[in-house]
Each structure stands twice: as structure tokens, then as C-alpha cells.
Amino acid sequence: MHNVVLISGDGIGPEITSAVQQILTAAGAPVNWIPARAGMGAYKELGNPLPEETVRLIDEHKVALKGPLETPVGGGFRSINVTLRQQFNLFSNIRPAKSLPGIHSPFTHVDMVIFRENTQGLYIGQERWVGSGETHAESIAVVTRKASENILHAAFQYAQKHGFKKVAAVHKANILKLSTGLFLKIAREIAPQYPDIQFRDVIVDNMAMQMVMRPEQFDVVVTTNLFGDILSDLASGLVGGLGLTGSANIGPEHAMFEAVHGSAPDIAGQRKANPTAMLFSALMMLEHLGEKETADRIRRAVMEVLKDLPEACTPDIGGKGDTFTYADAICLKL
Ligand code: NAI
Ligand code: MG
């Protein structure tokens, strides 16, 4: 049995988490869930969006599956997602986007994995007002050699291990010459250490256009925090939407798995949320725990439902069902 800390999260979090638990139970996945609180719900009920007990449990058990957490826009508390990623040095944010059978999309051959540096860039929380009157704001971006080497090696090694032929480093070193310039310089230094992998670098604005025009050209994409955040939502859109893409946050000792999407307040509590993104995150977790066979079995069941039982699926992918008819259909296939 693997102990896994489970944070069901805000908005659609509890619905998709419960669907995922149901599917993993049906598959006989050897997971012992340890519930913990975080996010807006925890803030409202306990007065703290990240209770110490939650941090302690993740530290002790090393692996967490996390639902989306609502972060107040503008003021309020700092993003708990960002805090957790920094606290446990979860420097690799791995976000695969792969075309799926039966999903309507202009693209059918997308198979890319975005590696997003997860602890630095513009997300370090160093923002301030200059002068009085809140008329001048500054945000600082940090890029270090160490963190860049970590994420770049992780991306190249992932490409080798998973049979991908190409790595693209995405940057804006023409304008942000120091911060993303350093990232690009290190990418160019490291690339020759992986002679079996084709390397190229792409400026982020061109990258956005290339991904929308010809996404099949990309395998592994590695980039800094903000660009990775934005491009991974774009990549989700290429394969049918945010309901379909999972992610892993991996550090030297700890790992946290979560969907790419947020708490989707517009559909929360309506059983409309697609649990696939959260489920795919849980499958990445099972692989991380050495339970690849179970993960593969669940993935096959999902593919069969998407192909054979589209009506059982959620509305975002054209289905007539809901979160739980879809989960039931996957359990039945299992
Ligand atoms: P969002 O990802 O929650 O929603 C964007 C759009 O995608 C919405 O129309 C939503 O209904 C749809 N969508 C998202 N997940 C879906 C699913 N599983 N099935 C069907 N449709 C789905 O992004 P938004 O609205 O910008 O952010 C809402 C909140 O989530 C904010 O408080 C934000 O800070 C937070 N957030 C949290 C993340 C995390 O916990 N890792 C990541 C991104 C946002
Ligand atoms: Mg995001």
C-alpha cells in the first residue's frame, strides 16, 4: 500500500477527486488515502489556506494528489499551489498533452510534454509598489543556473527515457536578456550532452503561433515558469480542453500530482466537470509509485470509454453524461 496525501481542493475539486478515488478503487490500485485540507475552503473554515498539518503530512508521506485550489485575484493570500511547489522544491512541472481517440479537435497527432520550471521566474512572489498611491508596480523574475540546469536535464532525460526525439527550449531572450537569456545559455550548454536528442530554441511568441499551426512538430518543450503556465493551457486546448490534461510536480524528495486546470467556479457543484485531467494526474502518480501496470489498465479503460461510450462523457467533450456517469463507465470497463 502507498500512502498518498489527498487534497480535494476547491470548486470542482471535490467532485473530480471523488470520481478519481472511485476509479482507482475499481482498478484495485494499492493506495491508502490520507485526507488533508488546503485552499479557499480551508481558509474559510480554518482561517488558514495552508494548515501546518497539511505541510507536515506531505513532508511525511512524500506523495500528494491535489485538486485545484482557488487563489484570490489581485489581493488576498498568496497562491498555495506556488507555495507548495517552492516549499518542497518541486522544480519539474511535467504537463503532457496528447491527442485522444473520439475527442473532437482540429489536431489528431499532438503528443508533446511541457517541462515548466516550477519554483522561480516571475512566480517567486517578489512584487512591490514603488512610491505612494499604488500607481507604479514592480515584479521581479529570478532565474538561477542551478534551477535551470535541473529542469533542462530533467527534460532531456525524460525525452530519452520516453523515446522522444526532440527537445525545444522556449524563451524570450531577445528582450529579457538576463533572466531568460541565462536559461537559453544553459539550454545551449546542456543540449550537446544529449547528442541523440535534436535540440532547438524558440522565442515564446513564435512558439504560441507554431503550437497552434503545427503542434505535431513538438515533442518535449522546456521553459520558464510563466511561459510554461501559459503554453500548457494552450497545449490542453489543442487536445480537447483543460478537462483532459494532467500534470506532475516532481522534486528531489516529494511529488505532487494535479490537473493543469483550476477550480472552474463556473461549473462547480453541477457534476459537469471532466475528471479525466485529475485522473491522468493520478495515473502519473501511480507510475511514480511503481504501479505502471495499474496505470496502463486504467488508461486503456479511459480510451475505450472515449471511443465506445461518448454519450457517457462530460459535456466539455461533447458527451451527454456527467462527472459520475463517465466515472461509472470507466469502472465498468475496468
Ligand atoms: P480554470 O482552469 O478553473 O477554468 C478555465 C475554463 O476551463 C472554465 O471555463 C472551466 O469551466 C473549464 N474547465 C476547467 N477544468 C475543467 C474540467 N475538469 N472539466 C470541464 N471544464 C473545465 O481557470 P480559471 O477560471 O482561470 O481559474 C479559476 C480558479 O482556479 C482561480 O482561482 C485560479 O487561481 C485557480 N487555479 C488553480 C490551479 C491549481 O490549483 N493548480 C491552476 C489554475 C487556476
Ligand atoms: Mg495554469
Short mmCIF file of C-alpha atoms and ligand atoms in Angstrom, two decimals:
data_model
loop_
_atom_site.label_atom_id
_atom_site.label_comp_id
_atom_site.label_asym_id
_atom_site.label_seq_id
_atom_site.Cartn_x
_atom_site.Cartn_y
_atom_site.Cartn_z
CA MET A 1 0.00 0.00 0.00
CA HIS A 2 1.19 3.51 -0.81
CA ASN A 3 0.23 6.35 1.49
CA VAL A 4 -0.91 9.34 -0.56
CA VAL A 5 -1.99 12.69 0.85
CA LEU A 6 -5.25 13.71 -0.80
CA ILE A 7 -6.27 17.36 -1.02
CA SER A 8 -9.65 17.51 -2.72
CA GLY A 9 -9.42 21.28 -3.23
CA ASP A 10 -11.92 23.98 -4.19
CA GLY A 11 -14.65 24.41 -6.81
CA ILE A 12 -14.90 21.25 -8.92
CA GLY A 13 -12.11 19.68 -6.80
CA PRO A 14 -14.31 17.53 -4.53
CA GLU A 15 -16.36 16.16 -7.47
CA ILE A 16 -13.42 15.17 -9.66
CA THR A 17 -11.45 13.85 -6.67
CA SER A 18 -14.27 11.59 -5.61
CA ALA A 19 -14.65 10.29 -9.21
CA VAL A 20 -10.90 9.57 -9.33
CA GLN A 21 -10.96 7.75 -5.99
CA GLN A 22 -13.86 5.64 -7.26
CA ILE A 23 -11.92 4.69 -10.43
CA LEU A 24 -8.69 3.87 -8.58
CA THR A 25 -10.63 1.70 -6.13
CA ALA A 26 -12.33 -0.14 -9.01
CA ALA A 27 -8.89 -0.80 -10.52
CA GLY A 28 -7.57 -2.15 -7.23
CA ALA A 29 -4.82 0.49 -7.03
CA PRO A 30 -2.90 -0.06 -3.78
CA VAL A 31 -3.36 3.44 -2.41
CA ASN A 32 -4.15 4.47 1.15
CA TRP A 33 -5.62 7.99 1.04
CA ILE A 34 -4.67 10.45 3.76
CA PRO A 35 -7.03 13.41 3.57
CA ALA A 36 -5.67 16.93 4.11
CA ARG A 37 -7.02 20.46 3.71
CA ALA A 38 -5.80 23.42 1.64
CA GLY A 39 -7.16 26.31 -0.41
CA MET A 40 -10.08 28.68 -0.10
CA GLY A 41 -12.21 26.09 1.72
CA ALA A 42 -9.51 25.64 4.37
CA TYR A 43 -9.11 29.42 4.60
CA LYS A 44 -12.83 29.97 5.19
CA GLU A 45 -13.22 27.12 7.70
CA LEU A 46 -9.87 27.04 9.48
CA GLY A 47 -8.61 30.57 8.85
CA ASN A 48 -5.54 29.24 7.01
CA PRO A 49 -5.32 28.30 3.31
CA LEU A 50 -2.36 26.00 4.05
CA PRO A 51 -2.65 24.43 7.52
CA GLU A 52 0.65 23.26 9.06
CA GLU A 53 -0.78 19.75 9.38
CA THR A 54 -1.12 19.56 5.58
CA VAL A 55 2.51 20.55 5.05
CA ARG A 56 3.57 18.01 7.69
CA LEU A 57 1.58 15.20 6.04
CA ILE A 58 3.06 15.90 2.59
CA ASP A 59 6.53 16.05 4.11
CA GLU A 60 5.99 12.72 5.87
CA HIS A 61 4.33 10.76 3.07
CA LYS A 62 6.22 12.40 0.13
CA VAL A 63 3.41 11.99 -2.40
CA ALA A 64 0.23 14.03 -2.77
CA LEU A 65 -2.70 14.14 -5.17
CA LYS A 66 -4.16 17.62 -5.17
CA GLY A 67 -7.39 19.07 -6.53
CA PRO A 68 -7.40 22.65 -7.84
CA LEU A 69 -7.15 25.47 -5.30
CA GLU A 70 -8.83 28.82 -5.72
CA THR A 71 -6.44 31.76 -5.44
CA PRO A 72 -7.89 35.24 -4.84
CA VAL A 73 -7.22 37.55 -7.82
CA GLY A 74 -5.49 40.85 -7.06
CA GLY A 75 -5.14 40.87 -3.25
CA GLY A 76 -5.72 38.16 -0.64
CA PHE A 77 -3.38 35.28 0.22
CA ARG A 78 -0.55 34.09 -1.96
CA SER A 79 -1.13 31.10 -4.27
CA ILE A 80 -0.97 27.89 -2.23
CA ASN A 81 0.00 25.98 -5.38
CA VAL A 82 3.07 28.17 -5.85
CA THR A 83 3.86 27.97 -2.11
CA LEU A 84 3.73 24.15 -2.10
CA ARG A 85 5.87 23.89 -5.25
CA GLN A 86 8.51 26.14 -3.67
CA GLN A 87 8.31 24.65 -0.18
CA PHE A 88 9.07 21.11 -1.41
CA ASN A 89 11.33 22.25 -4.29
CA LEU A 90 9.04 20.58 -6.84
CA PHE A 91 11.10 22.05 -9.65
CA SER A 92 9.78 19.94 -12.55
CA ASN A 93 6.24 20.59 -13.62
CA ILE A 94 5.57 17.94 -16.26
CA ARG A 95 2.49 18.55 -18.40
CA PRO A 96 1.77 16.08 -21.21
CA ALA A 97 -0.77 16.90 -23.93
CA LYS A 98 -1.66 14.02 -26.20
CA SER A 99 -4.46 13.60 -28.74
CA LEU A 100 -7.12 11.18 -27.56
CA PRO A 101 -9.47 8.91 -29.51
CA GLY A 102 -13.00 10.21 -30.02
CA ILE A 103 -12.18 13.78 -28.96
CA HIS A 104 -13.16 16.47 -31.41
CA SER A 105 -10.19 18.73 -32.17
CA PRO A 106 -8.61 20.18 -35.32
CA PHE A 107 -5.47 18.21 -34.39
CA THR A 108 -5.16 14.46 -34.10
CA HIS A 109 -1.41 13.88 -33.76
CA VAL A 110 -0.40 16.02 -30.82
CA ASP A 111 1.99 14.28 -28.43
CA MET A 112 4.00 16.84 -26.52
CA VAL A 113 5.20 17.15 -22.95
CA ILE A 114 5.83 20.57 -21.45
CA PHE A 115 8.51 20.86 -18.76
CA ARG A 116 7.89 24.04 -16.81
CA GLU A 117 10.40 25.34 -14.29
CA ASN A 118 8.21 25.42 -11.23
CA THR A 119 9.98 27.35 -8.47
CA GLN A 120 11.30 30.59 -9.95
CA GLY A 121 10.75 33.03 -12.81
CA LEU A 122 8.12 35.67 -12.21
CA TYR A 123 6.30 33.44 -9.70
CA ILE A 124 8.60 33.97 -6.72
CA GLY A 125 6.16 36.45 -5.19
CA GLN A 126 8.56 39.42 -5.17
CA GLU A 127 6.23 42.22 -6.06
CA ARG A 128 6.04 45.72 -4.65
CA TRP A 129 4.56 49.15 -5.06
CA VAL A 130 7.01 51.95 -5.73
CA GLY A 131 6.24 55.34 -4.22
CA SER A 132 2.79 56.20 -2.94
CA GLY A 133 -0.66 55.83 -4.45
CA GLU A 134 -0.29 52.37 -6.00
CA THR A 135 0.48 53.79 -9.43
CA HIS A 136 3.78 52.00 -10.04
CA ALA A 137 4.15 48.24 -9.59
CA GLU A 138 7.23 46.05 -9.91
CA SER A 139 7.54 42.26 -10.15
CA ILE A 140 10.90 40.53 -10.06
CA ALA A 141 11.79 37.43 -12.06
CA VAL A 142 14.52 35.14 -10.76
CA VAL A 143 16.35 32.61 -12.92
CA THR A 144 19.31 30.70 -11.48
CA ARG A 145 21.85 28.42 -13.12
CA LYS A 146 21.04 25.63 -10.66
CA ALA A 147 17.25 25.62 -11.20
CA SER A 148 17.69 25.95 -14.99
CA GLU A 149 20.13 23.02 -15.09
CA ASN A 150 17.71 20.94 -13.03
CA ILE A 151 14.71 21.48 -15.30
CA LEU A 152 16.73 21.19 -18.53
CA HIS A 153 18.40 17.92 -17.53
CA ALA A 154 15.01 16.60 -16.38
CA ALA A 155 13.52 17.44 -19.80
CA PHE A 156 16.33 15.84 -21.83
CA GLN A 157 16.37 12.74 -19.64
CA TYR A 158 12.60 12.41 -19.92
CA ALA A 159 12.90 12.64 -23.72
CA GLN A 160 15.49 9.85 -23.75
CA LYS A 161 13.55 7.63 -21.38
CA HIS A 162 10.21 8.03 -23.19
CA GLY A 163 11.50 7.70 -26.75
CA PHE A 164 11.04 11.34 -27.78
CA LYS A 165 13.47 12.62 -30.43
CA LYS A 166 13.31 16.39 -29.89
CA VAL A 167 13.58 19.00 -27.16
CA ALA A 168 12.64 22.65 -27.71
CA ALA A 169 13.66 25.33 -25.18
CA VAL A 170 11.28 28.29 -25.14
CA HIS A 171 12.47 31.73 -24.06
CA LYS A 172 12.27 35.48 -24.66
CA ALA A 173 16.00 36.15 -24.56
CA ASN A 174 15.73 38.85 -27.24
CA ILE A 175 14.02 41.12 -24.67
CA LEU A 176 14.63 39.56 -21.23
CA LYS A 177 18.30 39.16 -21.99
CA LEU A 178 19.46 38.32 -18.47
CA SER A 179 16.77 36.12 -16.94
CA THR A 180 15.51 34.09 -19.89
CA GLY A 181 18.87 34.75 -21.57
CA LEU A 182 20.56 32.74 -18.80
CA PHE A 183 18.01 29.95 -19.25
CA LEU A 184 18.73 29.85 -23.01
CA LYS A 185 22.51 29.93 -22.50
CA ILE A 186 22.31 26.93 -20.16
CA ALA A 187 19.98 25.09 -22.54
CA ARG A 188 22.57 25.52 -25.32
CA GLU A 189 25.32 24.31 -23.00
CA ILE A 190 23.43 21.22 -21.91
CA ALA A 191 21.99 20.15 -25.28
CA PRO A 192 25.29 18.67 -26.63
CA GLN A 193 25.35 16.31 -23.61
CA TYR A 194 22.34 14.59 -25.22
CA PRO A 195 23.56 14.01 -28.81
CA ASP A 196 20.72 11.58 -29.57
CA ILE A 197 18.14 14.36 -28.99
CA GLN A 198 17.54 17.10 -31.58
CA PHE A 199 17.61 20.48 -29.89
CA ARG A 200 16.18 23.81 -30.96
CA ASP A 201 15.25 27.02 -29.21
CA VAL A 202 12.14 29.03 -29.96
CA ILE A 203 11.10 32.54 -28.88
CA VAL A 204 7.87 32.30 -26.92
CA ASP A 205 5.62 34.43 -29.17
CA ASN A 206 6.61 32.42 -32.24
CA MET A 207 6.12 29.28 -30.11
CA ALA A 208 2.49 30.19 -29.40
CA MET A 209 1.84 30.53 -33.13
CA GLN A 210 3.78 27.34 -34.03
CA MET A 211 1.83 25.35 -31.46
CA VAL A 212 -1.49 26.48 -32.91
CA MET A 213 -0.46 25.99 -36.56
CA ARG A 214 1.63 22.79 -36.40
CA PRO A 215 1.67 21.27 -32.91
CA GLU A 216 2.87 17.88 -34.24
CA GLN A 217 6.39 19.32 -34.64
CA PHE A 218 6.98 19.36 -30.86
CA ASP A 219 7.97 16.52 -28.52
CA VAL A 220 9.41 17.77 -25.23
CA VAL A 221 9.20 21.51 -24.59
CA VAL A 222 11.13 23.07 -21.71
CA THR A 223 10.65 26.60 -20.45
CA THR A 224 10.50 29.03 -17.54
CA ASN A 225 7.59 29.28 -15.11
CA LEU A 226 5.22 31.86 -16.65
CA PHE A 227 5.67 30.70 -20.26
CA GLY A 228 5.14 27.09 -19.16
CA ASP A 229 1.96 28.01 -17.33
CA ILE A 230 0.51 29.73 -20.39
CA LEU A 231 1.72 27.30 -23.06
CA SER A 232 0.45 24.29 -21.11
CA ASP A 233 -3.11 25.64 -21.11
CA LEU A 234 -2.65 26.25 -24.85
CA ALA A 235 -1.46 22.65 -25.27
CA SER A 236 -4.53 21.44 -23.36
CA GLY A 237 -6.70 23.35 -25.82
CA LEU A 238 -5.04 21.54 -28.73
CA VAL A 239 -6.13 18.13 -27.43
CA GLY A 240 -9.68 18.97 -26.39
CA GLY A 241 -9.52 21.27 -23.38
CA LEU A 242 -8.47 21.64 -19.79
CA GLY A 243 -10.59 18.69 -18.71
CA LEU A 244 -8.10 16.31 -20.33
CA THR A 245 -4.58 17.17 -19.18
CA GLY A 246 -2.88 16.04 -16.00
CA SER A 247 0.44 17.06 -14.51
CA ALA A 248 3.17 16.09 -12.10
CA ASN A 249 5.23 18.36 -9.84
CA ILE A 250 8.41 16.48 -9.03
CA GLY A 251 11.20 17.42 -6.64
CA PRO A 252 14.19 15.61 -5.20
CA GLU A 253 12.15 14.03 -2.41
CA HIS A 254 8.50 14.92 -2.84
CA ALA A 255 5.96 14.73 -5.64
CA MET A 256 2.55 16.32 -6.07
CA PHE A 257 0.13 15.47 -8.84
CA GLU A 258 -2.66 17.77 -10.05
CA ALA A 259 -4.70 18.67 -13.12
CA VAL A 260 -3.47 21.56 -15.27
CA HIS A 261 -6.82 23.31 -14.82
CA GLY A 262 -8.10 25.39 -11.91
CA SER A 263 -11.18 25.21 -9.69
CA ALA A 264 -13.61 26.04 -12.57
CA PRO A 265 -16.06 28.03 -10.41
CA ASP A 266 -18.37 28.44 -13.43
CA ILE A 267 -19.31 24.73 -13.34
CA ALA A 268 -18.59 23.78 -9.71
CA GLY A 269 -21.20 21.64 -7.96
CA GLN A 270 -23.02 20.87 -11.23
CA ARG A 271 -21.47 17.46 -11.94
CA LYS A 272 -20.26 18.87 -15.28
CA ALA A 273 -16.53 18.71 -14.54
CA ASN A 274 -14.48 16.30 -16.59
CA PRO A 275 -12.49 14.10 -14.18
CA THR A 276 -10.01 12.94 -16.87
CA ALA A 277 -7.41 15.63 -16.11
CA MET A 278 -7.37 14.71 -12.44
CA LEU A 279 -7.41 11.01 -13.34
CA PHE A 280 -4.44 11.36 -15.72
CA SER A 281 -2.60 13.15 -12.89
CA ALA A 282 -3.39 10.18 -10.64
CA LEU A 283 -2.04 7.83 -13.35
CA MET A 284 1.22 9.80 -13.42
CA MET A 285 1.24 9.34 -9.65
CA LEU A 286 0.74 5.58 -9.94
CA GLU A 287 3.65 5.39 -12.40
CA HIS A 288 5.77 7.42 -9.99
CA LEU A 289 4.86 4.89 -7.27
CA GLY A 290 5.90 1.97 -9.49
CA GLU A 291 2.31 0.91 -10.29
CA LYS A 292 2.62 1.26 -14.07
CA GLU A 293 0.54 -1.84 -14.82
CA THR A 294 -2.46 -0.43 -12.94
CA ALA A 295 -1.98 2.98 -14.57
CA ASP A 296 -1.88 1.41 -18.05
CA ARG A 297 -5.01 -0.63 -17.33
CA ILE A 298 -6.94 2.48 -16.24
CA ARG A 299 -5.67 4.45 -19.27
CA ARG A 300 -6.91 1.71 -21.59
CA ALA A 301 -10.33 1.79 -19.91
CA VAL A 302 -10.50 5.59 -20.43
CA MET A 303 -9.62 5.20 -24.14
CA GLU A 304 -12.34 2.58 -24.55
CA VAL A 305 -14.96 4.82 -22.92
CA LEU A 306 -13.95 7.83 -25.05
CA LYS A 307 -14.26 5.68 -28.20
CA ASP A 308 -17.23 3.43 -27.40
CA LEU A 309 -19.37 5.37 -24.94
CA PRO A 310 -19.06 9.08 -25.87
CA GLU A 311 -22.59 9.70 -24.58
CA ALA A 312 -21.49 8.79 -21.04
CA CYS A 313 -18.82 11.51 -21.10
CA THR A 314 -18.99 15.06 -19.75
CA PRO A 315 -20.38 17.99 -21.81
CA ASP A 316 -16.97 19.67 -22.37
CA ILE A 317 -16.02 16.82 -24.71
CA GLY A 318 -19.42 16.57 -26.36
CA GLY A 319 -20.95 13.98 -24.04
CA LYS A 320 -24.45 13.88 -22.59
CA GLY A 321 -23.36 12.44 -19.25
CA ASP A 322 -21.79 13.94 -16.15
CA THR A 323 -18.74 13.50 -13.92
CA PHE A 324 -20.15 10.33 -12.38
CA THR A 325 -21.77 8.60 -15.40
CA TYR A 326 -18.35 8.94 -17.01
CA ALA A 327 -16.54 7.60 -13.94
CA ASP A 328 -19.06 4.71 -13.74
CA ALA A 329 -18.43 3.87 -17.42
CA ILE A 330 -14.67 3.71 -16.76
CA CYS A 331 -15.24 1.49 -13.70
CA LEU A 332 -17.44 -0.82 -15.78
CA LYS A 333 -14.71 -1.18 -18.43
CA LEU A 334 -12.24 -1.97 -15.64
P1 NAI B 1 -9.94 27.09 -14.78
O1 NAI B 1 -8.90 26.18 -15.30
O2 NAI B 1 -10.51 26.80 -13.45
O3 NAI B 1 -11.16 27.17 -15.84
C1 NAI B 1 -10.99 27.62 -17.17
C2 NAI B 1 -12.14 27.10 -18.04
O4 NAI B 1 -11.99 25.70 -18.25
C3 NAI B 1 -13.52 27.26 -17.38
O5 NAI B 1 -14.46 27.56 -18.38
C4 NAI B 1 -13.80 25.90 -16.78
O6 NAI B 1 -15.17 25.58 -16.66
C5 NAI B 1 -13.10 24.97 -17.76
N1 NAI B 1 -12.61 23.75 -17.08
C6 NAI B 1 -11.56 23.68 -16.23
N2 NAI B 1 -11.42 22.43 -15.76
C7 NAI B 1 -12.42 21.70 -16.31
C8 NAI B 1 -12.82 20.33 -16.20
N3 NAI B 1 -12.18 19.46 -15.42
N4 NAI B 1 -13.91 19.93 -16.91
C9 NAI B 1 -14.57 20.78 -17.69
N5 NAI B 1 -14.24 22.08 -17.84
C10 NAI B 1 -13.18 22.53 -17.15
O7 NAI B 1 -9.30 28.55 -14.81
P2 NAI B 1 -9.79 29.93 -14.18
O8 NAI B 1 -11.26 30.07 -14.30
O9 NAI B 1 -8.91 30.92 -14.78
O10 NAI B 1 -9.40 29.84 -12.62
C11 NAI B 1 -10.31 29.51 -11.58
C12 NAI B 1 -9.54 29.40 -10.26
O11 NAI B 1 -8.65 28.30 -10.29
C13 NAI B 1 -8.69 30.64 -9.90
O12 NAI B 1 -8.87 30.89 -8.51
C14 NAI B 1 -7.27 30.19 -10.17
O13 NAI B 1 -6.33 30.84 -9.36
C15 NAI B 1 -7.36 28.71 -9.82
N6 NAI B 1 -6.34 27.87 -10.49
C16 NAI B 1 -5.81 26.86 -9.75
C17 NAI B 1 -4.90 25.98 -10.31
C18 NAI B 1 -4.37 24.87 -9.45
O14 NAI B 1 -4.88 24.62 -8.36
N7 NAI B 1 -3.35 24.17 -9.89
C19 NAI B 1 -4.47 26.12 -11.71
C20 NAI B 1 -5.15 27.18 -12.43
C21 NAI B 1 -6.04 28.02 -11.82
MG MG B 2 -2.08 27.49 -15.06
#
